[in-house]
CSV table of C-alpha atoms in Angstrom, one decimal:
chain,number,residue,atom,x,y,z
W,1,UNK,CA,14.9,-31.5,-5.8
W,2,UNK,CA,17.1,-32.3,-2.9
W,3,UNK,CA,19.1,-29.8,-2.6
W,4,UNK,CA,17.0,-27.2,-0.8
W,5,UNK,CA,15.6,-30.0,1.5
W,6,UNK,CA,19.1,-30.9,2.1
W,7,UNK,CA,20.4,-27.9,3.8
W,8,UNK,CA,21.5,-29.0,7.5
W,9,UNK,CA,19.2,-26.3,9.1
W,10,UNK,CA,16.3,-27.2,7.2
W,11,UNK,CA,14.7,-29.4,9.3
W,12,UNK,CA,14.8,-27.0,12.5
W,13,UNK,CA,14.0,-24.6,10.3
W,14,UNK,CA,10.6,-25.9,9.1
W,15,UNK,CA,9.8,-27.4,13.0
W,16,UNK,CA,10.4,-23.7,14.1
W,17,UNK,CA,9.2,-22.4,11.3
W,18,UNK,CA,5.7,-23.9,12.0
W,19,UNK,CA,5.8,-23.4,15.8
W,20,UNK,CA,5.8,-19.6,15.5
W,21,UNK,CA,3.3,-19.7,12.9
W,22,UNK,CA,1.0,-21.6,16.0
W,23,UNK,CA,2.2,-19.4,18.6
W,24,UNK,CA,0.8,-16.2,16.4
W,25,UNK,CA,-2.7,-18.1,15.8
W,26,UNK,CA,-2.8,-18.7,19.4
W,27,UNK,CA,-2.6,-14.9,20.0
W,28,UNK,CA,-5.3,-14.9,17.8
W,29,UNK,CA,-7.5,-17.2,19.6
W,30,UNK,CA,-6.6,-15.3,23.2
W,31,UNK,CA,-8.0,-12.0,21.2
W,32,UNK,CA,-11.3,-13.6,20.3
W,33,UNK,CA,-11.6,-14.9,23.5
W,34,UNK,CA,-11.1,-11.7,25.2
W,35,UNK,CA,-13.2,-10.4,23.1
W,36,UNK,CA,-15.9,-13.0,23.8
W,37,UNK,CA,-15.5,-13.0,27.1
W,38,UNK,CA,-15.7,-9.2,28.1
W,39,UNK,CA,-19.0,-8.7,25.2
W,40,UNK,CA,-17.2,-5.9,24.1
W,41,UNK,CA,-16.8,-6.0,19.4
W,42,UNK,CA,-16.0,-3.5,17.5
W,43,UNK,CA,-18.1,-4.6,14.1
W,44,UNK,CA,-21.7,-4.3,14.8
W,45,UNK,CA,-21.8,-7.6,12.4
W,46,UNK,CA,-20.1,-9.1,14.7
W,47,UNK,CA,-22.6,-9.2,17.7
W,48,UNK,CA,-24.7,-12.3,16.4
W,49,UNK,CA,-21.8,-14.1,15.9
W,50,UNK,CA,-20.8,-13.3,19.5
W,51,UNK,CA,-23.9,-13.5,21.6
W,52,UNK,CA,-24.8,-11.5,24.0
W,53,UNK,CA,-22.2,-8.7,23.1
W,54,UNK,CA,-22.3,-5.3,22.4
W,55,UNK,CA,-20.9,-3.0,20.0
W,56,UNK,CA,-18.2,0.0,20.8
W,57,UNK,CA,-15.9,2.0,19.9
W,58,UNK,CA,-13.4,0.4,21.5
W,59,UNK,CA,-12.3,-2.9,22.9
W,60,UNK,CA,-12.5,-4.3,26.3
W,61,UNK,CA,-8.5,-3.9,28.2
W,62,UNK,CA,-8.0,-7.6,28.0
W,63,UNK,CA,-8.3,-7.7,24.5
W,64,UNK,CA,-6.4,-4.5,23.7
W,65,UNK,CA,-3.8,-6.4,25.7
W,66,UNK,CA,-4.0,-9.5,23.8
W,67,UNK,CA,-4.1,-7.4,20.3
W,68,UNK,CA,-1.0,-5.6,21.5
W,69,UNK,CA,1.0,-9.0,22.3
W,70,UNK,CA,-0.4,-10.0,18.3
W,71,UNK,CA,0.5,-6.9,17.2
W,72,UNK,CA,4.3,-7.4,18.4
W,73,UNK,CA,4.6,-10.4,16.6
W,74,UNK,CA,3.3,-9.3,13.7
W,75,UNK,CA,6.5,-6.6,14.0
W,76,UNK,CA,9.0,-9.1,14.6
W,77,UNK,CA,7.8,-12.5,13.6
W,78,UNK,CA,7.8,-12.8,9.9
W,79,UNK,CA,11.0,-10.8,9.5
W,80,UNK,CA,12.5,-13.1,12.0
W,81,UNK,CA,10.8,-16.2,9.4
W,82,UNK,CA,12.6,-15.1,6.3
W,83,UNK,CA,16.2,-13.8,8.1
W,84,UNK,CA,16.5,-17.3,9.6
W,85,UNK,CA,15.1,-19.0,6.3
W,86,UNK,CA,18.3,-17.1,4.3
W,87,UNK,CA,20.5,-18.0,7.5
W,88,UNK,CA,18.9,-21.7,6.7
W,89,UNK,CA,20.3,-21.2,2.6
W,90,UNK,CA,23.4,-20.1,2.9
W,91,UNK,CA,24.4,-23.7,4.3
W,92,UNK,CA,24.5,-22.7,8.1
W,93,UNK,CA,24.8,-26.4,10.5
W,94,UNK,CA,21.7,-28.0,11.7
W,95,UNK,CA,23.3,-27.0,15.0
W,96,UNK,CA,23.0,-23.7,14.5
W,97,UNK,CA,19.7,-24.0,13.2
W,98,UNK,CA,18.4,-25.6,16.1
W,99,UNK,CA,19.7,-22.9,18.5
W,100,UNK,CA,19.3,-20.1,16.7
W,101,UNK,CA,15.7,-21.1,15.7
W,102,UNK,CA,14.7,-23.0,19.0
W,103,UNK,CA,15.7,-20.0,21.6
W,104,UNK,CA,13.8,-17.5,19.6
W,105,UNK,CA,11.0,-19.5,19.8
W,106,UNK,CA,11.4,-20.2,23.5
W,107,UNK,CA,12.2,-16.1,23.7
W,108,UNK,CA,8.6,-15.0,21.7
W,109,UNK,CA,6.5,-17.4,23.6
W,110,UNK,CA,7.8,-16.2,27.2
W,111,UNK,CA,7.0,-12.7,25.3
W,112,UNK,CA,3.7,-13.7,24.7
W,113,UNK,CA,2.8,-15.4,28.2
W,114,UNK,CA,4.7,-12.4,30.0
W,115,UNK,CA,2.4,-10.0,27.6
W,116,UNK,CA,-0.7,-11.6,28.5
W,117,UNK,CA,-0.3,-12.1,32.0
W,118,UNK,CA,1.8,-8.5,32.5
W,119,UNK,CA,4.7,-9.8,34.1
W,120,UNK,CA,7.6,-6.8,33.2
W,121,UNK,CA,10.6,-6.4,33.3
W,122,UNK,CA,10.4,-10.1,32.3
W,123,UNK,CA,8.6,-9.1,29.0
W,124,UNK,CA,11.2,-6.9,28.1
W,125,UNK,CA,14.2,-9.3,29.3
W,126,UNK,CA,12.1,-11.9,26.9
W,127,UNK,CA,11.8,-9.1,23.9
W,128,UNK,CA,15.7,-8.3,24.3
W,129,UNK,CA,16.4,-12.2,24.1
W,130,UNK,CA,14.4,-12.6,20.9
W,131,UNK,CA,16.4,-9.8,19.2
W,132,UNK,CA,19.6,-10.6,20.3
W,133,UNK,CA,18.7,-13.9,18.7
W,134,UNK,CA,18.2,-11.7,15.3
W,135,UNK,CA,20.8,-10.2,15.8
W,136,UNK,CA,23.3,-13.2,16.0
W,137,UNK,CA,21.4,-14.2,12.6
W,138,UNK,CA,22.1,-11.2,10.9
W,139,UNK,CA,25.6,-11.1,11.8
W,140,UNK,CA,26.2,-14.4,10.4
W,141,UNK,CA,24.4,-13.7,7.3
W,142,UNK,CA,26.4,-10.2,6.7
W,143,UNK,CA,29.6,-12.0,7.5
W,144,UNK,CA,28.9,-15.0,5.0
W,145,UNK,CA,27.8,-13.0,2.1
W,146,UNK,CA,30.9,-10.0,2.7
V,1,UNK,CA,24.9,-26.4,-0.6
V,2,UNK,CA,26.5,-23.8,-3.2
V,3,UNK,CA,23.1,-23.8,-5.3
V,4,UNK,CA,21.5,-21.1,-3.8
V,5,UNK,CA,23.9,-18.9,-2.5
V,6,UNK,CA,25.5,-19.1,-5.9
V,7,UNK,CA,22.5,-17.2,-7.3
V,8,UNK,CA,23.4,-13.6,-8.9
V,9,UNK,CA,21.2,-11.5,-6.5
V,10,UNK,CA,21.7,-13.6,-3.6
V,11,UNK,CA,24.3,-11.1,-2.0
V,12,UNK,CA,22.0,-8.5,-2.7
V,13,UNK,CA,19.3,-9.9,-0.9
V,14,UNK,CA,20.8,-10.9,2.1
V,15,UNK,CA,22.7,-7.1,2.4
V,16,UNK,CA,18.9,-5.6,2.2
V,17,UNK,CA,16.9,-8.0,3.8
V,18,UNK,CA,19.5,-7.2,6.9
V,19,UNK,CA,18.8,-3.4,6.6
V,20,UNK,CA,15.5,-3.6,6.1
V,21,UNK,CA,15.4,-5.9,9.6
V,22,UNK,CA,18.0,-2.9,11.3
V,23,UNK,CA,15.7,-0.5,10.1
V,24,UNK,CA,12.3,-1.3,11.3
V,25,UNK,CA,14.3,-2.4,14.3
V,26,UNK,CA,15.0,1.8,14.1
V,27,UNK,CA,11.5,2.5,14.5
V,28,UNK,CA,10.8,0.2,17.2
V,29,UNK,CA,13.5,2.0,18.9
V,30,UNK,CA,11.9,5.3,18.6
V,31,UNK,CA,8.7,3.9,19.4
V,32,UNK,CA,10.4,3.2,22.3
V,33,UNK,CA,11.8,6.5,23.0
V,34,UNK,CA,8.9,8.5,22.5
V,35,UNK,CA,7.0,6.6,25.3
V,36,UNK,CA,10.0,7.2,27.7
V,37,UNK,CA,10.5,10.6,27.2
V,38,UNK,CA,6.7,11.2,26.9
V,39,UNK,CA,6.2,9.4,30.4
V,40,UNK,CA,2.9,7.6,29.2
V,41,UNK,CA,2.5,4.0,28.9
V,42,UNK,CA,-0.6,1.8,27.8
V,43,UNK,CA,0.3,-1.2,30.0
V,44,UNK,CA,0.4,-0.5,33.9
V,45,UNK,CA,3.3,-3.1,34.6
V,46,UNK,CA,5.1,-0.8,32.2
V,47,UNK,CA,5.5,1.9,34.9
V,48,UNK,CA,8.6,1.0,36.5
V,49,UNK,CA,10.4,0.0,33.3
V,50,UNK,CA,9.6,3.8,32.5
V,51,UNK,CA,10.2,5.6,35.9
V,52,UNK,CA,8.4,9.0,36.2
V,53,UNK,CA,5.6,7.7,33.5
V,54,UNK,CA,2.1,7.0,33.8
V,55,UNK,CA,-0.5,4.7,32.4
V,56,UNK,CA,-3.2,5.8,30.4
V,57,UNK,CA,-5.5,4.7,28.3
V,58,UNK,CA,-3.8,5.8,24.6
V,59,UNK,CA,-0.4,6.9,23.7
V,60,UNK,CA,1.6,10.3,23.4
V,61,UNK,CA,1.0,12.4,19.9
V,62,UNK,CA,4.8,11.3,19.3
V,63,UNK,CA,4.6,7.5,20.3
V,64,UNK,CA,1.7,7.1,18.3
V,65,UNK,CA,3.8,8.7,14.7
V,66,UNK,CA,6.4,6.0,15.6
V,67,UNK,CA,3.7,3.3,15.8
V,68,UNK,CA,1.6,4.5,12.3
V,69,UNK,CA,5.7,4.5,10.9
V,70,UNK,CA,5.9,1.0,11.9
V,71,UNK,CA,2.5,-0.1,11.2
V,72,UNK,CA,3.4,0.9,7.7
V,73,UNK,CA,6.4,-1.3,7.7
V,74,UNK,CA,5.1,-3.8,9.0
V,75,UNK,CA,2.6,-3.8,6.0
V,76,UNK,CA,4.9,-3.2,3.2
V,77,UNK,CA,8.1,-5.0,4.1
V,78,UNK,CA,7.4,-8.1,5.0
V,79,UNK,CA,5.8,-9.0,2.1
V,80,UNK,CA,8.3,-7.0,-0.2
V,81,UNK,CA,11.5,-9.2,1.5
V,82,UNK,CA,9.4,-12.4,0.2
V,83,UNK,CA,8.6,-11.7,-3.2
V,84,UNK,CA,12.7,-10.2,-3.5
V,85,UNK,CA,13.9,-13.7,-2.4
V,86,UNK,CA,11.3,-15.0,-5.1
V,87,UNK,CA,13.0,-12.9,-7.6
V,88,UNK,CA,16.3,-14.3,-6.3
V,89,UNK,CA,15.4,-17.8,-7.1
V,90,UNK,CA,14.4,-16.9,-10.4
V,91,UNK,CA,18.1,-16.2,-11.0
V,92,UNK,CA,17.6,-12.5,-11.5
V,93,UNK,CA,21.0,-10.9,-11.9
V,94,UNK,CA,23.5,-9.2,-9.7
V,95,UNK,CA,22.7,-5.7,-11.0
V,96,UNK,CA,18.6,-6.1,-10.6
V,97,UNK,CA,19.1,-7.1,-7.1
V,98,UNK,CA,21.4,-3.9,-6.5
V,99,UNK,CA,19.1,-1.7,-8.0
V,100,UNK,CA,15.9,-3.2,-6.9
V,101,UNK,CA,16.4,-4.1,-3.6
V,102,UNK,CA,19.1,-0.9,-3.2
V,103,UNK,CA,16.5,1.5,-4.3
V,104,UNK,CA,13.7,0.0,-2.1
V,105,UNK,CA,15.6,0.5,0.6
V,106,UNK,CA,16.3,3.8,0.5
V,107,UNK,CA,12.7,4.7,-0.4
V,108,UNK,CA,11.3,2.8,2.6
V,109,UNK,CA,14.2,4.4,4.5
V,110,UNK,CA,13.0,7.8,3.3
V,111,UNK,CA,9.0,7.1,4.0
V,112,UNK,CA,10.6,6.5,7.7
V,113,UNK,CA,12.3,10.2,8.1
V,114,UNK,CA,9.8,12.0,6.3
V,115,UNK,CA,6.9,10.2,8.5
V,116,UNK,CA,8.8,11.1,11.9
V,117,UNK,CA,9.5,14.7,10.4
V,118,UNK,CA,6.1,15.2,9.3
V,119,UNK,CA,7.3,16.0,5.8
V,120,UNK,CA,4.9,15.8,2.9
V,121,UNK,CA,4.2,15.1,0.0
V,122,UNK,CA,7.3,13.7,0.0
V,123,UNK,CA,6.4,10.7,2.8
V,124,UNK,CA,3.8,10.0,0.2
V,125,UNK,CA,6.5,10.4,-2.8
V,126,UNK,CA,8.5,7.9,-0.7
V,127,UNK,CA,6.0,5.3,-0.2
V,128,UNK,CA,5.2,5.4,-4.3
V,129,UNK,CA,8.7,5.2,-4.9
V,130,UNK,CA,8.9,1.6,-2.9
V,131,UNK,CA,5.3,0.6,-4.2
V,132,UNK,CA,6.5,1.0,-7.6
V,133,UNK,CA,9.9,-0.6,-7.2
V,134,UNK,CA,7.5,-3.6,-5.8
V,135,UNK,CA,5.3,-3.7,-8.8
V,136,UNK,CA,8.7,-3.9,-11.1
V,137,UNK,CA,9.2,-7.1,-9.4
V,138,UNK,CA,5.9,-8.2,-9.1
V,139,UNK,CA,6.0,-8.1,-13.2
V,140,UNK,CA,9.5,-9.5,-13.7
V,141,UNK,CA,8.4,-12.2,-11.7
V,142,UNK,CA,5.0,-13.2,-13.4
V,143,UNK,CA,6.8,-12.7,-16.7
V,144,UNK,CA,9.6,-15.3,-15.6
V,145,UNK,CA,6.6,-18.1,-14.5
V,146,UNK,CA,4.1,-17.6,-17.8
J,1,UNK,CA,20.3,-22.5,-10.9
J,2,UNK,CA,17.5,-23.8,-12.5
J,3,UNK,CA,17.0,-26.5,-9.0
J,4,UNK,CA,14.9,-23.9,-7.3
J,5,UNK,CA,12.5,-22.7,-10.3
J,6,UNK,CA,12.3,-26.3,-11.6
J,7,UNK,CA,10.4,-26.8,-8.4
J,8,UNK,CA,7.3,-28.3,-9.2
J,9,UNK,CA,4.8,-25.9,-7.2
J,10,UNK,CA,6.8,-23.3,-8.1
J,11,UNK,CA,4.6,-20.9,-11.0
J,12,UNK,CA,1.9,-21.3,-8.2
J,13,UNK,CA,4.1,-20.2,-5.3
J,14,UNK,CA,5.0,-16.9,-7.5
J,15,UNK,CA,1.5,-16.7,-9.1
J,16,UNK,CA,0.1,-16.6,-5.8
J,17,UNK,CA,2.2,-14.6,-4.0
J,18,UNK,CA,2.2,-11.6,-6.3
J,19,UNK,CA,-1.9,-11.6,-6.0
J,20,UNK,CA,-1.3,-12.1,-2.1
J,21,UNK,CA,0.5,-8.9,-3.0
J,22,UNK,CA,-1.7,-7.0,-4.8
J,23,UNK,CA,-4.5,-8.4,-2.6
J,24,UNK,CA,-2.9,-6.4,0.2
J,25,UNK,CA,-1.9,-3.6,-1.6
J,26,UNK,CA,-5.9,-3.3,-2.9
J,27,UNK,CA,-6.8,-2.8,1.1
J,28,UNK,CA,-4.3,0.0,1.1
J,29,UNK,CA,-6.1,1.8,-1.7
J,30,UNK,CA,-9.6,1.1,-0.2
J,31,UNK,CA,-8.2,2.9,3.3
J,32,UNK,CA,-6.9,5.8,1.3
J,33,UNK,CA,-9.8,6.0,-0.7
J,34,UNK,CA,-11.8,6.0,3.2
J,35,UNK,CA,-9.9,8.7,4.7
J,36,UNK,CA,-10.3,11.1,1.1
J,37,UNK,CA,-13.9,10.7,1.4
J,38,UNK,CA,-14.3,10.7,4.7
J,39,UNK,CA,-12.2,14.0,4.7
J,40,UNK,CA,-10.8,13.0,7.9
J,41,UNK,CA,-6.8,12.1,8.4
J,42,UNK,CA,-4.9,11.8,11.5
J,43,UNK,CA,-1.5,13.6,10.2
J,44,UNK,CA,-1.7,17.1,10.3
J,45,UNK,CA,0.6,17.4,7.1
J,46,UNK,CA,-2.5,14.8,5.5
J,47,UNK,CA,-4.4,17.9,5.2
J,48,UNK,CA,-2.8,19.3,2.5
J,49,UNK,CA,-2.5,16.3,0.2
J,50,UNK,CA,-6.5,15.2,1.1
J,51,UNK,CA,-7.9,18.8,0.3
J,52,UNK,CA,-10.6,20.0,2.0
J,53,UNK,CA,-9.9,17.4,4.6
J,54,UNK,CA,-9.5,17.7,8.5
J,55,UNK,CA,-6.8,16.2,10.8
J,56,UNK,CA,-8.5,14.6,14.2
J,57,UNK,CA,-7.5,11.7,16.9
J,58,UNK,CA,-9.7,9.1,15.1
J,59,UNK,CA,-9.8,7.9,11.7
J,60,UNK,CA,-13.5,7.8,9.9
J,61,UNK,CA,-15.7,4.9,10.6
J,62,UNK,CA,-15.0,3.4,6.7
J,63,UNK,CA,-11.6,4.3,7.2
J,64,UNK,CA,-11.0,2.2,10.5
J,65,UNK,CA,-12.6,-0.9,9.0
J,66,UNK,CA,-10.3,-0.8,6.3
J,67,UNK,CA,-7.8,-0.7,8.6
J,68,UNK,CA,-8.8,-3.6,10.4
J,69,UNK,CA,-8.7,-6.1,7.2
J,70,UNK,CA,-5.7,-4.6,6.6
J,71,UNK,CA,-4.4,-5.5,9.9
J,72,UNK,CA,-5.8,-9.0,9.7
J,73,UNK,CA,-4.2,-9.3,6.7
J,74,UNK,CA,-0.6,-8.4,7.9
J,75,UNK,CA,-1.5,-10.8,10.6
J,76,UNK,CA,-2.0,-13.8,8.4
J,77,UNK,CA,-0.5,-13.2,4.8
J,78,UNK,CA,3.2,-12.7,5.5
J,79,UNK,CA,3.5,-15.8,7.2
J,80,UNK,CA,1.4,-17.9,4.5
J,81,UNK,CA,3.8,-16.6,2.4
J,82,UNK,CA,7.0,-18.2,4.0
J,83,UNK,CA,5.3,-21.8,5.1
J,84,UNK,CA,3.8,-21.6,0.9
J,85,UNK,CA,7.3,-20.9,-0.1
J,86,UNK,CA,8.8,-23.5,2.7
J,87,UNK,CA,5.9,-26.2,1.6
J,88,UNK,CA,7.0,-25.6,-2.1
J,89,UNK,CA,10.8,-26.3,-1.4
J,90,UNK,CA,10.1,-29.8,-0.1
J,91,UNK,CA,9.4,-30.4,-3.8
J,92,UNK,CA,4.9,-30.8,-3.1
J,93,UNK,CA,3.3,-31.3,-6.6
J,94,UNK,CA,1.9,-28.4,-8.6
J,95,UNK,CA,-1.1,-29.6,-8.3
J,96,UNK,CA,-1.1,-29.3,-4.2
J,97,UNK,CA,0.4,-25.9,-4.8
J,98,UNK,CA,-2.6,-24.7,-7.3
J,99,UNK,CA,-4.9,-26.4,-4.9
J,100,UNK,CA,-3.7,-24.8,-1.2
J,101,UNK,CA,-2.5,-21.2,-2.2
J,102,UNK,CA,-5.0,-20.8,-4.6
J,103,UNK,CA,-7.8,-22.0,-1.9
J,104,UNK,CA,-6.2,-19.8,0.6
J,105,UNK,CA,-6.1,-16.7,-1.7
J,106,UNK,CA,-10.1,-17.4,-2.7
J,107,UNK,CA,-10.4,-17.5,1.3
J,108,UNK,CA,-8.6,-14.6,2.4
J,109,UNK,CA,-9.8,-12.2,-0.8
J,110,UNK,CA,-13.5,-13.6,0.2
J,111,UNK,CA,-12.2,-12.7,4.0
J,112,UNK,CA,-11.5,-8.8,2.6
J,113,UNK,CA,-14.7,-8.3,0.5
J,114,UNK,CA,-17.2,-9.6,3.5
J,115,UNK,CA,-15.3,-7.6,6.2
J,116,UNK,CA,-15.7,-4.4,4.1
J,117,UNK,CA,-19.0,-5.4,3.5
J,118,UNK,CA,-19.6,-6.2,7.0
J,119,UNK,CA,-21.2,-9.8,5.7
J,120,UNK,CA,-21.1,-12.1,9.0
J,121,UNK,CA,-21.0,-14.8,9.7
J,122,UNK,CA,-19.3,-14.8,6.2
J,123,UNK,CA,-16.7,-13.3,7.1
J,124,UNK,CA,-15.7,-15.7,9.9
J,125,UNK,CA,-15.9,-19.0,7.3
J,126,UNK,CA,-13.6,-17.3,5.0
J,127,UNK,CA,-11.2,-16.6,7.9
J,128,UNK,CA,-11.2,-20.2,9.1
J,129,UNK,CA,-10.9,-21.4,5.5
J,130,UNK,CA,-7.9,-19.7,4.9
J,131,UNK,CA,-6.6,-20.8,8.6
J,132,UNK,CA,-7.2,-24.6,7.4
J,133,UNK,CA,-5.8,-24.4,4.4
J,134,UNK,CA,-2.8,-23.6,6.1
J,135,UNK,CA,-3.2,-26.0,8.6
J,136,UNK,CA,-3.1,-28.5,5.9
J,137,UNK,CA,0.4,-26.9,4.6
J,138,UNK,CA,1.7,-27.1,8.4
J,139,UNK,CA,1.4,-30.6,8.6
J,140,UNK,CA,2.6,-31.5,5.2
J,141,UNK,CA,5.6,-30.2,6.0
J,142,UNK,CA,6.1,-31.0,9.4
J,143,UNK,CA,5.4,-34.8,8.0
J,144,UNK,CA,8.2,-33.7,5.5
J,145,UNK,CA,10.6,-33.2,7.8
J,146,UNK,CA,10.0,-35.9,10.8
């Protein structure tokens, strides 16, 4: 079964691939932090597990920030994952895979960091980067297949 | 590397994976719209990147429609993009990719108007229509594996 | 084109996948199912399609926690999908594919049921189960690939 595995981009693709997957879960971790740190959970199960907190209606800003830098991922992210996984199977070069793959990466995680510590317009500049990124993907994709 | 992109349904799946991407991309957009012409933002550092607006604590009645639209993408699409490059692999042909994918797209495309128009039952129509076209593949593909 | 389907995780990958699916989809139901009993919907055109219902700013109590597994789930499945489908292209044995996506849908349908059941710390295990299991898959393939 070589042939998949074979594909020049496949390689970046997998290295990406996986990096995105650990920026998400880091999200993840920030939002349970947050929500650790400020006491504030929404589940009233929740408050043994975090002690000391209390249970409302809503969530404490810093987490409603770090679940708003998740939840733009979550937009973009996987979409992004199976686009560049069909750029990776219609034969593109392991050159293209690497840039294509690596600056979208580098573009989320600014995202993220420029989310979390509310640095605009650089979030935005990092957002438009990301999707220009897409973009470039798709455009190669259209063009191979048409 | 002609294996995979040989496959019947491939061209299908690239054409509507790259619509599918442009149009959740759409609703982003108007996401983005709504909170500039509404003037509110959640995130302060957002206040110069939207002159005239203001933060506050939730959204504008037309931001937050965009946001339940893409919320709803975001839990369907994914997902369906996935399990339609399964049904690629599987060799499906040409014609079930058209149809499949084709008529997916149109629904989900559909759910999006009829969600920012307020229009129903036919937002719900919509989403049944792309739920259904889902399960189709769901049983082609568990009938191709058994 | 039998390479692909010959693959030899591949009946797990689709087997799995589809009851990812359906998984997700059975979250859907359970937050519809909230808001018709709960008589509350946020849409104003809801109304008429959940008779006898009412249309405020907030969603029921039952309704939001169904919403919030849903949410984690969009967080966490879509991506499974693509490192499960990645994992099974570098040609991993069925058994590793029965063993990690069917551990990780055990996990994440276990994560569903004790959320909606508010069941903690419960909930949290079958969260960090699932988040292992693809842990494991992440370094399988990055192994692949270096």
């Amino acid at each position: 079964m070589t042939a998949v595995i074979a594909l020049p981009a496949f390689q970046a693709l997998v290295i990406f691939s996986v990096l995105l997957a650990l920026k998400m879960g880091a999200v993840a971790f920030v939002t349970s932090k947050a929500r650790f740190d400020s006491k504030v959970v929404l589940n009233p199960e929740d408050v043994p597990v975090n002690p000391g907190s209390q249970a409302q209606a809503e969530e404490a800003l810093a987490t409603l920030r770090a679940k708003r830098a998740h939840l733009n991922d979550v937009e973009n992210i996987p979409v992004f994952m199976i686009l560049a996984l069909l750029f990776t199977l219609t034969g593109c070069s392991a050159t293209a895979g690497w840039v294509y793959f690596g600056v979208y990466f580098v573009a989320r995680t600014l995202h993220t960091i420029f989310y979390l510590k509310a640095v605009q317009p650089w979030r935005t500049a990092a957002f438009a980067l990301g999707q220009l990124t897409q973009l470039g993907i798709m455009v190669q994709l259209v063009m191979h297949v048409l």
